PDB file of C-alpha atoms in Angstrom:
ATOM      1  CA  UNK J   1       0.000   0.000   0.000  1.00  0.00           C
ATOM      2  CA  UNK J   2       2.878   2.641   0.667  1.00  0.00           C
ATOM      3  CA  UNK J   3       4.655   1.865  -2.600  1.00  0.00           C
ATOM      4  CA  UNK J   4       1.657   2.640  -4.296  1.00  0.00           C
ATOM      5  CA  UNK J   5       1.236   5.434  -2.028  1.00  0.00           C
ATOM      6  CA  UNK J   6       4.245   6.764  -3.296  1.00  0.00           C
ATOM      7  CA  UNK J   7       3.851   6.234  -7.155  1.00  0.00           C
ATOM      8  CA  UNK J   8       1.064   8.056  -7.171  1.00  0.00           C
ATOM      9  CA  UNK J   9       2.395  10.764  -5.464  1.00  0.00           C
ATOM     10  CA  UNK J  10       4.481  13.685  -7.304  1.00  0.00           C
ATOM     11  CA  UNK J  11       7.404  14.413  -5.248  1.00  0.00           C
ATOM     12  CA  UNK J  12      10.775  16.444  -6.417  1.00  0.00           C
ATOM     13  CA  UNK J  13      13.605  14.305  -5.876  1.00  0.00           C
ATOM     14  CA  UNK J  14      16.354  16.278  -7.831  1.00  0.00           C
ATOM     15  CA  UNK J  15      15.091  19.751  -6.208  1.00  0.00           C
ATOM     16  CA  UNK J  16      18.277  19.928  -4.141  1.00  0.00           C
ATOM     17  CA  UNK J  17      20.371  20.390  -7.551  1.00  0.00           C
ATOM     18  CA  UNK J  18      17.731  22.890  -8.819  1.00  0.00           C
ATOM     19  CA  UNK J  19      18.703  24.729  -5.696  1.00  0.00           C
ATOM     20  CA  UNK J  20      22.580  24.788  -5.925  1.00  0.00           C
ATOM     21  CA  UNK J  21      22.592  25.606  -9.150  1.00  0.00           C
ATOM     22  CA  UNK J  22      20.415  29.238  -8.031  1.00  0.00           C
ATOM     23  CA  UNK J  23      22.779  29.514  -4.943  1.00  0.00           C
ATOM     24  CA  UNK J  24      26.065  29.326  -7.524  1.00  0.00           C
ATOM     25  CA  UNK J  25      24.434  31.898  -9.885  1.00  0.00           C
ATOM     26  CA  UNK J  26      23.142  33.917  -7.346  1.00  0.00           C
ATOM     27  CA  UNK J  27      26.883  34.044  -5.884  1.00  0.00           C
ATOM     28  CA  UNK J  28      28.379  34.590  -9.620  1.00  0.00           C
ATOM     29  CA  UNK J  29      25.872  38.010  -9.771  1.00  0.00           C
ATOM     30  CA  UNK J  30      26.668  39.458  -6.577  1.00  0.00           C
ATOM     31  CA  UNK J  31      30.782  38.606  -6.730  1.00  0.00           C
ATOM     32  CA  UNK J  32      32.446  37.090  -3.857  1.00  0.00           C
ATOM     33  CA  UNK J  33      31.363  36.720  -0.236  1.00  0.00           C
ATOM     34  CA  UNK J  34      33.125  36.676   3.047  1.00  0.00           C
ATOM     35  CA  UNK J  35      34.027  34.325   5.694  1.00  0.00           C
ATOM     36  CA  UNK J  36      30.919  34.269   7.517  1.00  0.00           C
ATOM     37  CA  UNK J  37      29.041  33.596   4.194  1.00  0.00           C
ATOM     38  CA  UNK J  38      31.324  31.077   3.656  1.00  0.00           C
ATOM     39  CA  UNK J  39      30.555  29.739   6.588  1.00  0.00           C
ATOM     40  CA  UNK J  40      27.154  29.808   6.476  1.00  0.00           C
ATOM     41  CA  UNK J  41      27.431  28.221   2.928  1.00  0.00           C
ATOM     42  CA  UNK J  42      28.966  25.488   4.163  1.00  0.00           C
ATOM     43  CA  UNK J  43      26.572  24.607   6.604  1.00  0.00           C
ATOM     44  CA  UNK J  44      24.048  25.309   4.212  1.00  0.00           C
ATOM     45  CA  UNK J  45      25.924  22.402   2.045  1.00  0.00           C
ATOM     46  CA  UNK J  46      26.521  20.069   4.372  1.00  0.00           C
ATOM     47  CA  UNK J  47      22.658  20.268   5.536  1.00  0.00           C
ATOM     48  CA  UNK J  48      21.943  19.856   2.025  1.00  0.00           C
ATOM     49  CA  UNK J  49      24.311  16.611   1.540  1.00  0.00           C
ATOM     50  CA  UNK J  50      22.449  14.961   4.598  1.00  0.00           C
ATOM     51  CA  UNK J  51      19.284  15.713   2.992  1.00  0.00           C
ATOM     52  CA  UNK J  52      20.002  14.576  -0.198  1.00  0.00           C
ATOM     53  CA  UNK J  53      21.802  11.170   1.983  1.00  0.00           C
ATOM     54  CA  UNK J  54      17.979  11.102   3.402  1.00  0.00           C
ATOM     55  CA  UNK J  55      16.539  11.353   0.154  1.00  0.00           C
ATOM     56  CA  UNK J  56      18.974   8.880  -1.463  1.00  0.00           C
ATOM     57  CA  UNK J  57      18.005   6.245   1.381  1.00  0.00           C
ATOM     58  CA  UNK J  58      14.525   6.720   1.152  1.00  0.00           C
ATOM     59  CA  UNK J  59      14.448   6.064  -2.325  1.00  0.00           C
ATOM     60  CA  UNK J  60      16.850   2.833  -2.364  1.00  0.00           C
ATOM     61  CA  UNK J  61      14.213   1.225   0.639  1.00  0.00           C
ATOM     62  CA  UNK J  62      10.950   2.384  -1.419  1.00  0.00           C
ATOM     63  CA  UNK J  63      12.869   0.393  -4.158  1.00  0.00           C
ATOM     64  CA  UNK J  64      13.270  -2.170  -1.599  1.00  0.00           C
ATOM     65  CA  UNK J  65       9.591  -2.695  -0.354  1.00  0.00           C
ATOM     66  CA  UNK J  66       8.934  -2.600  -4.368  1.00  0.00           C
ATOM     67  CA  UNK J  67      10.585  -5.788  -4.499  1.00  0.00           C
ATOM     68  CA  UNK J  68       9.008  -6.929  -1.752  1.00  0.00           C
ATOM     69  CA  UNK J  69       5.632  -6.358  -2.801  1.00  0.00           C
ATOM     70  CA  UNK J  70       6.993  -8.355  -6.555  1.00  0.00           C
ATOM     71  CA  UNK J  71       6.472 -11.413  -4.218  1.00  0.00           C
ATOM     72  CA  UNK J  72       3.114 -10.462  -2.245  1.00  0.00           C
ATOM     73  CA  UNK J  73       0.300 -10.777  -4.731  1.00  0.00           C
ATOM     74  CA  UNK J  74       1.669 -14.481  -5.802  1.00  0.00           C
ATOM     75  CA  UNK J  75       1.103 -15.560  -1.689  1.00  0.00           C
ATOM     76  CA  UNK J  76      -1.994 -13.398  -1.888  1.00  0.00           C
ATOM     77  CA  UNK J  77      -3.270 -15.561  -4.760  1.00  0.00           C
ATOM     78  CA  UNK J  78      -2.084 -18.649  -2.819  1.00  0.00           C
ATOM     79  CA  UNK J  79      -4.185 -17.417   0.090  1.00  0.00           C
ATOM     80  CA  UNK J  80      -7.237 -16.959  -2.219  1.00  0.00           C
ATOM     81  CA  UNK J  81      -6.963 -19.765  -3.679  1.00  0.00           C
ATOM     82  CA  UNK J  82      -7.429 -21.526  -0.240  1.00  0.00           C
ATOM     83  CA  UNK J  83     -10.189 -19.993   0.679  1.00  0.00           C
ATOM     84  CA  UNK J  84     -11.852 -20.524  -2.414  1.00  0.00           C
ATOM     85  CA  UNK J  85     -11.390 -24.044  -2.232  1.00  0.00           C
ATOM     86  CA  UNK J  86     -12.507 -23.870   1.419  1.00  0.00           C
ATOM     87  CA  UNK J  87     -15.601 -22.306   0.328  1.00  0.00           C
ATOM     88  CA  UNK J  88     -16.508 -24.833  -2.655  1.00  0.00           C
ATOM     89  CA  UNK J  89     -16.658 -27.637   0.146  1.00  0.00           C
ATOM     90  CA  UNK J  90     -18.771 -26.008   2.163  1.00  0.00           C
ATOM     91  CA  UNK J  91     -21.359 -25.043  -0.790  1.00  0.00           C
ATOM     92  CA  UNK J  92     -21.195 -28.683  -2.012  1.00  0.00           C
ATOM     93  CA  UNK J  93     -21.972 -29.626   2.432  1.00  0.00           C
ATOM     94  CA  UNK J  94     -24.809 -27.524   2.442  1.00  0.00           C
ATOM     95  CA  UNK J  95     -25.940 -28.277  -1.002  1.00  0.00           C
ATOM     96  CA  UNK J  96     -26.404 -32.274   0.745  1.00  0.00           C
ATOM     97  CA  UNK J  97     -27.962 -30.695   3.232  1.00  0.00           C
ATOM     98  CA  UNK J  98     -30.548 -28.857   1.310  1.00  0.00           C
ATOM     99  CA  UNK J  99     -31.202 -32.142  -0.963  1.00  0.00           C
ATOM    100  CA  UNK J 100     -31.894 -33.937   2.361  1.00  0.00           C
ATOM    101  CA  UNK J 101     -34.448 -31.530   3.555  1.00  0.00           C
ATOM    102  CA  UNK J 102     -36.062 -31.276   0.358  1.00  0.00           C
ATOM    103  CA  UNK J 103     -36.526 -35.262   0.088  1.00  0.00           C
ATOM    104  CA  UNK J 104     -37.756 -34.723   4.070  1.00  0.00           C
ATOM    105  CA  UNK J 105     -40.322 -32.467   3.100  1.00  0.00           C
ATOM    106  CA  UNK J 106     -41.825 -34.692   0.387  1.00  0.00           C
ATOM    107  CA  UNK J 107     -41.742 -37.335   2.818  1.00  0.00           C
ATOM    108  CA  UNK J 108     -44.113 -35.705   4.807  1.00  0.00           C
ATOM    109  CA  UNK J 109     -46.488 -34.011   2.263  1.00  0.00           C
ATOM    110  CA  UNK J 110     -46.839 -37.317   0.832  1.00  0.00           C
ATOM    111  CA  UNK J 111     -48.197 -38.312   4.099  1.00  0.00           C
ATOM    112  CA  UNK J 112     -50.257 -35.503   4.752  1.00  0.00           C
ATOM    113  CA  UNK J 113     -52.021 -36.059   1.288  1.00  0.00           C
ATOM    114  CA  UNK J 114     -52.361 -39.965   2.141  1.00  0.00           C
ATOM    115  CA  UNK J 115     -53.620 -38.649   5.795  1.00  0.00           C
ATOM    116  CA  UNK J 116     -56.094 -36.582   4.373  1.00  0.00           C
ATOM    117  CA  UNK J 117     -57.576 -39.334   1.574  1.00  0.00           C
ATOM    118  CA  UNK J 118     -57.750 -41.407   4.300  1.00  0.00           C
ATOM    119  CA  UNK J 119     -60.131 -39.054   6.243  1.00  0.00           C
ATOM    120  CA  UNK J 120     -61.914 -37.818   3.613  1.00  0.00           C
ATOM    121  CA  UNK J 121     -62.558 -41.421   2.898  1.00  0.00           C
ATOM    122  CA  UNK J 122     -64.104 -42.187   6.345  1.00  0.00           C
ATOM    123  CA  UNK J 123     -67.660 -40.226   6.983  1.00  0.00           C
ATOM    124  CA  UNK J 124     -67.120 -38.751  10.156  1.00  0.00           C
ATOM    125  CA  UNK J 125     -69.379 -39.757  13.084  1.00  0.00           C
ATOM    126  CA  UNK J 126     -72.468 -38.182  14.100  1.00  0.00           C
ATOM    127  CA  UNK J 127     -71.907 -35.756  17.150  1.00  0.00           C
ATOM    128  CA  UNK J 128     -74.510 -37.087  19.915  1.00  0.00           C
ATOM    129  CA  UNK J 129     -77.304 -34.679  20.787  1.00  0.00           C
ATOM    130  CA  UNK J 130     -76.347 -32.658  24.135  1.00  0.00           C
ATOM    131  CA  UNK J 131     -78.238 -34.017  26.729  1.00  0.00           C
ATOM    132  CA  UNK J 132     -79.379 -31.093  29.214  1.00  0.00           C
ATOM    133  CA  UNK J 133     -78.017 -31.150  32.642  1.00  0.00           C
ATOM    134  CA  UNK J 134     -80.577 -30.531  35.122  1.00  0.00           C
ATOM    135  CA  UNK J 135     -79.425 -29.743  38.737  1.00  0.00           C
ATOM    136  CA  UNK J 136     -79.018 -31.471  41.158  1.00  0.00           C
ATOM    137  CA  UNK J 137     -82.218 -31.503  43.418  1.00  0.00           C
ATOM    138  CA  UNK J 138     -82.065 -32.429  46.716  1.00  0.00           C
ATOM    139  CA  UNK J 139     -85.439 -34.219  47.973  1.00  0.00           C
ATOM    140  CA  UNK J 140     -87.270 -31.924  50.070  1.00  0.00           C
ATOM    141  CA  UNK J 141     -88.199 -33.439  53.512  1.00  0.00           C
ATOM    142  CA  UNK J 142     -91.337 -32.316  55.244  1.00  0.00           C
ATOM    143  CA  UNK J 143     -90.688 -31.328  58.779  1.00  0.00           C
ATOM    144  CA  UNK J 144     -93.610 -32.379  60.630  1.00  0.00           C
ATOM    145  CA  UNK J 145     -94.873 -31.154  63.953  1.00  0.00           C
ATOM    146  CA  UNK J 146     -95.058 -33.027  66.977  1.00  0.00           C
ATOM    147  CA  UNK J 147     -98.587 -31.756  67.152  1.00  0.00           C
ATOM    148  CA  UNK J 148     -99.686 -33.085  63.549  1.00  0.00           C
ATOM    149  CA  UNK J 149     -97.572 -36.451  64.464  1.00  0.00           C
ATOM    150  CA  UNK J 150     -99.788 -37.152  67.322  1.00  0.00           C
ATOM    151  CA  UNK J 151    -103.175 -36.302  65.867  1.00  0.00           C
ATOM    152  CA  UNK J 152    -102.163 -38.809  63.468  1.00  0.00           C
ATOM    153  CA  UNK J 153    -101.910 -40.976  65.790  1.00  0.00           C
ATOM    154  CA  UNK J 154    -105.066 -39.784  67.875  1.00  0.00           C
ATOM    155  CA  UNK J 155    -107.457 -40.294  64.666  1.00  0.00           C
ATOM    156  CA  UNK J 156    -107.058 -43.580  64.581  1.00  0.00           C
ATOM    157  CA  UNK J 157    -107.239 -44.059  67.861  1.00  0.00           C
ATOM    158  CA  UNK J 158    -110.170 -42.411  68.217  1.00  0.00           C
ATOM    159  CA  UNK J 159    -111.773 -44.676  65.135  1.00  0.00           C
ATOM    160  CA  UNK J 160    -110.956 -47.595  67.183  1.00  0.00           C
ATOM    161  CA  UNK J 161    -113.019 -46.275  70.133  1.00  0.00           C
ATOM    162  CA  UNK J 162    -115.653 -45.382  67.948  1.00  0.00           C
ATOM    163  CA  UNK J 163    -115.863 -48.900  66.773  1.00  0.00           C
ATOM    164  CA  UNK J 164    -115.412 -50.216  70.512  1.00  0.00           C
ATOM    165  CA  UNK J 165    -118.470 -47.993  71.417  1.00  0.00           C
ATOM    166  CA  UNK J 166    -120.417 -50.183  69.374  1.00  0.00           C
ATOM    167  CA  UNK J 167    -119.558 -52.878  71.371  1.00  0.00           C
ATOM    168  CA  UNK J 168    -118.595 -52.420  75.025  1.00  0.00           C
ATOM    169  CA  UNK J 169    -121.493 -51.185  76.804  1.00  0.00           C
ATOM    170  CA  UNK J 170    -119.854 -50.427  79.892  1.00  0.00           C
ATOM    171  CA  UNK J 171    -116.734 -47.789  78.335  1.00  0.00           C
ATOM    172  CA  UNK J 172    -118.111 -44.736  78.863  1.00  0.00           C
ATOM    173  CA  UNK J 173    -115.748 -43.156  82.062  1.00  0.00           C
ATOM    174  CA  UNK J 174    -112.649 -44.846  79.989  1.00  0.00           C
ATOM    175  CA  UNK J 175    -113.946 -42.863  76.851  1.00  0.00           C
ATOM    176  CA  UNK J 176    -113.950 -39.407  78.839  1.00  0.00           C
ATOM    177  CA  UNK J 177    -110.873 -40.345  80.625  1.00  0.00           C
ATOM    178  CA  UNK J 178    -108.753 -40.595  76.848  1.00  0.00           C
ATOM    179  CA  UNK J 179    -110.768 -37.431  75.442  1.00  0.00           C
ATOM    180  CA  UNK J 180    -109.612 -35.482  78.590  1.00  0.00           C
ATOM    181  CA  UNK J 181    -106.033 -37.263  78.305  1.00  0.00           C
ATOM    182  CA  UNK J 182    -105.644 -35.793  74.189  1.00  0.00           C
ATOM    183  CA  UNK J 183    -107.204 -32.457  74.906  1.00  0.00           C
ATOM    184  CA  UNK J 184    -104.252 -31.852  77.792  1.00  0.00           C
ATOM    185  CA  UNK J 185    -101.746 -33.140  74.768  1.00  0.00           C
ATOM    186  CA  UNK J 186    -102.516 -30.830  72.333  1.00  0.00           C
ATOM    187  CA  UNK J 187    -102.923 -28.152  74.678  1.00  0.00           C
ATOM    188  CA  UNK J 188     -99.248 -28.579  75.165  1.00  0.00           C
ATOM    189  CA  UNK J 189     -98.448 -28.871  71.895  1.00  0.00           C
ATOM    190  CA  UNK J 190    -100.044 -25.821  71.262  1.00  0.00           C
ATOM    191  CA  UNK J 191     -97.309 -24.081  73.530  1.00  0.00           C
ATOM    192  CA  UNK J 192     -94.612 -25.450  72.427  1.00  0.00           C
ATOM    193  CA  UNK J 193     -95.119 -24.929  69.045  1.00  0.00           C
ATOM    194  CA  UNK J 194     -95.948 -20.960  69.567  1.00  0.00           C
ATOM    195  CA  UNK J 195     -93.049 -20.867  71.879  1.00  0.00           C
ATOM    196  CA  UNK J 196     -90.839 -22.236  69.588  1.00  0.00           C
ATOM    197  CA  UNK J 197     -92.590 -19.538  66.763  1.00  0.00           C
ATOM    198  CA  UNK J 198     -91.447 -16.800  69.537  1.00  0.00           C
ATOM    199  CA  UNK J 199     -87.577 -17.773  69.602  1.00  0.00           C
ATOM    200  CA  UNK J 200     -85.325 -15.620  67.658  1.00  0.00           C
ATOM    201  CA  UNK J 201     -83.100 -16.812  64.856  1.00  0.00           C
ATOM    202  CA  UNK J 202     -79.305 -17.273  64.666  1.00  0.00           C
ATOM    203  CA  UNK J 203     -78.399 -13.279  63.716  1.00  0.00           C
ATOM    204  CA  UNK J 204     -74.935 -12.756  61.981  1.00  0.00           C
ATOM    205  CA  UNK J 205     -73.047  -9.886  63.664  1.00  0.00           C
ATOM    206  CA  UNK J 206     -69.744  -8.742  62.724  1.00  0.00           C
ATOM    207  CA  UNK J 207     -66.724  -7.481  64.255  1.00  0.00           C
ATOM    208  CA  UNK J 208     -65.427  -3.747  62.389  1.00  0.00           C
ATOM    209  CA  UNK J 209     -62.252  -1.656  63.900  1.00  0.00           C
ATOM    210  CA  UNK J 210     -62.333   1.691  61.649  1.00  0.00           C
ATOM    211  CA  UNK J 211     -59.676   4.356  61.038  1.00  0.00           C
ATOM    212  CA  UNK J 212     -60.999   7.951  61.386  1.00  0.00           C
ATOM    213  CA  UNK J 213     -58.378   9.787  59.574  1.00  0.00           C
ATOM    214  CA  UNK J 214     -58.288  14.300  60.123  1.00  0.00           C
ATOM    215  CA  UNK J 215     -57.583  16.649  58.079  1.00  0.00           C
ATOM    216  CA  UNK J 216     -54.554  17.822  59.951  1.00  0.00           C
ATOM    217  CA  UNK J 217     -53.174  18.220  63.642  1.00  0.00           C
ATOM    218  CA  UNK J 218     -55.254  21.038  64.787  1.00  0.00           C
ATOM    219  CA  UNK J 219     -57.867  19.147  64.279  1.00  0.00           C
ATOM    220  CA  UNK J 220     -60.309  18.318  67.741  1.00  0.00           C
ATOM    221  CA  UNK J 221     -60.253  14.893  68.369  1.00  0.00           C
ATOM    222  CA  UNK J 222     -62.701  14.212  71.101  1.00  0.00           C
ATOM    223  CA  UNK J 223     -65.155  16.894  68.336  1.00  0.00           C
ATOM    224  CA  UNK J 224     -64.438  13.415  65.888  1.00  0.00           C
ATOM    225  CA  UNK J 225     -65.182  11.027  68.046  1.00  0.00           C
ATOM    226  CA  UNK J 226     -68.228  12.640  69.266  1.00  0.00           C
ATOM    227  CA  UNK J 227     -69.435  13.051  65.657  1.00  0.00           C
ATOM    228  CA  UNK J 228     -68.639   9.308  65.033  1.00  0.00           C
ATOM    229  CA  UNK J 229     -70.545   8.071  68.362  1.00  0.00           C
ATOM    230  CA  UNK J 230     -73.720  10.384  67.340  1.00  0.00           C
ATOM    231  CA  UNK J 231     -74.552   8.002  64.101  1.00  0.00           C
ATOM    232  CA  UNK J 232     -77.561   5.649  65.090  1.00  0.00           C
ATOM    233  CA  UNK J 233     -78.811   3.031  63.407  1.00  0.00           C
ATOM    234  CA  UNK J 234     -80.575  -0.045  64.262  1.00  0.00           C
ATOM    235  CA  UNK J 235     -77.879  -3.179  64.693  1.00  0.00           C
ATOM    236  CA  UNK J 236     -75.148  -0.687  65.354  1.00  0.00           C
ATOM    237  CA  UNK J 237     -73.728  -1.227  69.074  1.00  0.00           C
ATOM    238  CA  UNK J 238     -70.303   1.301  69.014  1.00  0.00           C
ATOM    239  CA  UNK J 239     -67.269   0.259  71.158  1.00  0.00           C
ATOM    240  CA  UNK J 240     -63.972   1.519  72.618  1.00  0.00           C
ATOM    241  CA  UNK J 241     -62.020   3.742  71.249  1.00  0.00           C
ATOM    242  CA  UNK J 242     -58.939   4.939  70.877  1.00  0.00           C
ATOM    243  CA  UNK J 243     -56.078   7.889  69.123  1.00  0.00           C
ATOM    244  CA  UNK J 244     -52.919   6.122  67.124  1.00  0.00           C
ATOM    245  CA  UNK J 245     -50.268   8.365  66.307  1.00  0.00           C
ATOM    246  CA  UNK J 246     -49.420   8.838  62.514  1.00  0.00           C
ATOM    247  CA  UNK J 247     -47.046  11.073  61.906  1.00  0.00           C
ATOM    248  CA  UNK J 248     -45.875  14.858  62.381  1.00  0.00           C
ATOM    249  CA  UNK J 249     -48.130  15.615  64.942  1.00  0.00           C
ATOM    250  CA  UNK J 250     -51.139  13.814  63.346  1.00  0.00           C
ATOM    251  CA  UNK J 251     -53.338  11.276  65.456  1.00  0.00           C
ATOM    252  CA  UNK J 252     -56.234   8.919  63.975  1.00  0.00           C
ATOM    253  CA  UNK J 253     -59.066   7.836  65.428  1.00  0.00           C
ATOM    254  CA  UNK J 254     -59.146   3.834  65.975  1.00  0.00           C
ATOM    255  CA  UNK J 255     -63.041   3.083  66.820  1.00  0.00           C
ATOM    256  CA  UNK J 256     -64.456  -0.449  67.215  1.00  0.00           C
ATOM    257  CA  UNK J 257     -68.182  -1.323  66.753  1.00  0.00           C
ATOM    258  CA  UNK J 258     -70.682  -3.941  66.562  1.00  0.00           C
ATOM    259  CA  UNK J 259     -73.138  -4.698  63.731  1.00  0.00           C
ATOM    260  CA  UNK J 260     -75.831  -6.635  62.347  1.00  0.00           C
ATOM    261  CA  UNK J 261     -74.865  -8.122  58.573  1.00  0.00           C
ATOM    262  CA  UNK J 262     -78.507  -7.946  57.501  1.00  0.00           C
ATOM    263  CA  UNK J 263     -79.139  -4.387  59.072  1.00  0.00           C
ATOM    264  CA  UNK J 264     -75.752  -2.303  58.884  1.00  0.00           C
ATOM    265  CA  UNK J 265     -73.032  -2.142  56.019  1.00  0.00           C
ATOM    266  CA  UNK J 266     -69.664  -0.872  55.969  1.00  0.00           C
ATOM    267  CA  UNK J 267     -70.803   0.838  52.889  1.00  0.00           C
ATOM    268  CA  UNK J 268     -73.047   3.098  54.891  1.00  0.00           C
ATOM    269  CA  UNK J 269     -70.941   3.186  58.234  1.00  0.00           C
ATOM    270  CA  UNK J 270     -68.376   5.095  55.369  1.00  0.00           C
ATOM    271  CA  UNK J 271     -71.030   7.249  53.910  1.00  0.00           C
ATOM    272  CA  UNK J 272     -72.451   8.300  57.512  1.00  0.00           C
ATOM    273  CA  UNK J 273     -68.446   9.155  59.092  1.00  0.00           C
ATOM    274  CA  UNK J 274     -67.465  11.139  56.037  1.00  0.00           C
ATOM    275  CA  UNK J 275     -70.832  13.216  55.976  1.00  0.00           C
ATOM    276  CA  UNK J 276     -68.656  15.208  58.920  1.00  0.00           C
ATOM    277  CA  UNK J 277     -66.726  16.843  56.333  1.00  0.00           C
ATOM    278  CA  UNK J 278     -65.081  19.807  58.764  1.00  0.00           C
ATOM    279  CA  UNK J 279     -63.415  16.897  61.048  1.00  0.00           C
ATOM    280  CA  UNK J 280     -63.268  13.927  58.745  1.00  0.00           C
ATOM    281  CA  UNK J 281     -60.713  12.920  55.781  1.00  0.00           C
ATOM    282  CA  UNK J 282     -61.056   9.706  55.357  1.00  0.00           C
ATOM    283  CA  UNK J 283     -62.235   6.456  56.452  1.00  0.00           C
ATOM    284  CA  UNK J 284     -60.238   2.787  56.263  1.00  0.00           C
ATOM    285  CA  UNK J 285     -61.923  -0.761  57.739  1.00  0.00           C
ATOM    286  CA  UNK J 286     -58.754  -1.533  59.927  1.00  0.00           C
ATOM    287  CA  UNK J 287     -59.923  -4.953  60.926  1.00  0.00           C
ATOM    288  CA  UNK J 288     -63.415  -7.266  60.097  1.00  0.00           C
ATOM    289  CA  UNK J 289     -64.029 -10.428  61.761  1.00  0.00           C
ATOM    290  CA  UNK J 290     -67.444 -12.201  61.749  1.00  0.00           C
ATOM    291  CA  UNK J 291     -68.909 -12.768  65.537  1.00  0.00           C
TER     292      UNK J 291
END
């Protein structure tokens, strides 16, 4: 690359003649000069003699890299050669290759298309009707009274007496003694079935700690809590109570209470706390467990 570098490039070798030959007519025109000049001049010259030495050495090793380079392009060739050798083994490799895959794939379409004759070939099978699921029902028991229980048991009883009536002659006091004997029974039937009518149900309460949150630390407290203990409804009991620091200065108001799940919603224990819109910010369901 630097020989042809330097081909290409114009360069004046033979300048430092060109330039003596000026100095000597130069020195013919203005006549003889002194010691210093001669001096001077022969400094001049002897820089001039290791420049042209320079000169004269770089042109004897450009000469020598020429003949370097004379060899280069044959091991360049060499090396190019190689390679494209190198190259023609791997195209004829991956030409295999390719043939491979190519007698693969008609492998397999052959036996898609023998696949799909063989389908089309075979009607496919009716799909069964959907049969409709109907839930499961669980047989319904009736719960009967002991009351009802008994008069079953009483009417046929009394049918028997009325059929013994016929017969004994002498039954009467037993007969009164049994009517007397039911009546008392379903007297106290009677009670215990409206008693039992009068018991309350199994009511599901729950368990709710809130967080009263203010607007900021000047805000009144006890004013909160007071506003929070004035909401009545009906399955709302309200418990204790209690401030929890939060941070720079700020206290919340931690307030347990009671409810009824059918009666009283978080939803509207919410709506009812922030409805006190000077004291409140917000409200949070700290903790809900079911009683």
């Amino acid at each position: 690359m630097a020989v042809d570098y330097f081909k290409h490039e114009k360069i004046w070798f033979e300048k430092y003649k060109y330039d003596d030959a000026e100095r000597r007519y130069y020195e013919q025109m203005n006549g003889p000069v002194g010691s210093s000049s001669r001096q001077q001049e022969n400094g001049a010259s002897t820089i001039l003699r290791d420049i042209a030495r320079a000169r004269e050495n770089i042109q004897k090793s450009l000469a020598g890299s020429a003949s370097t380079t004379s060899s280069g392009p044959a091991g360049d060739q060499n090396e190019l050669l190689s390679r494209i050798s190198h190259l023609e083994v791997e195209n004829q490799n991956l030409r295999s290759v390719v043939a491979d895959l190519q007698t693969a794939i008609f492998k397999l379409e052959s036996r898609l298309n023998a696949l799909e004759k063989s389908s089309t070939s075979h009607q496919p099978s009716p799909v069964p009707p959907t049969q409709k699921v109907e839930p499961f029902s669980v047989p319904s028991k009736k719960v009967e009274l002991p009351s009802a229980s008994l008069a079953k048991k009483v009417e046929p009883a009394a049918a028997e007496e009325d059929d013994d009536d016929d017969i004994d002659l002498f039954g009467s006091d037993d007969d009164e003694e049994d009517q007397e004997a039911a009546k008392v029974r379903e007297e106290r039937l009677r009670q215990y079935a409206e008693k039992k009518a009068k018991k309350p149900g199994l009511i599901a309460k729950s368990s709710i700690l809130l967080d009263v949150k203010p607007w900021d630390d000047e805000t009144d407290m006890a004013k909160v809590e007071e506003c929070v203990r004035s909401i009545h409804m009906d399955g709302l009991v309200w418990g204790a109570s209690k401030l929890v620091p939060v941070g720079y200065g700020i206290k919340k108001l931690q307030i347990q209470c009671v409810v009824e799940d059918d009666k009283v919603g978080t939803d509207i224990l919410e709506e009812e706390i922030t409805k006190f819109e000077d004291y409140v910010q917000s409200v949070d369901i700290a903790a809900f467990n079911k009683i």
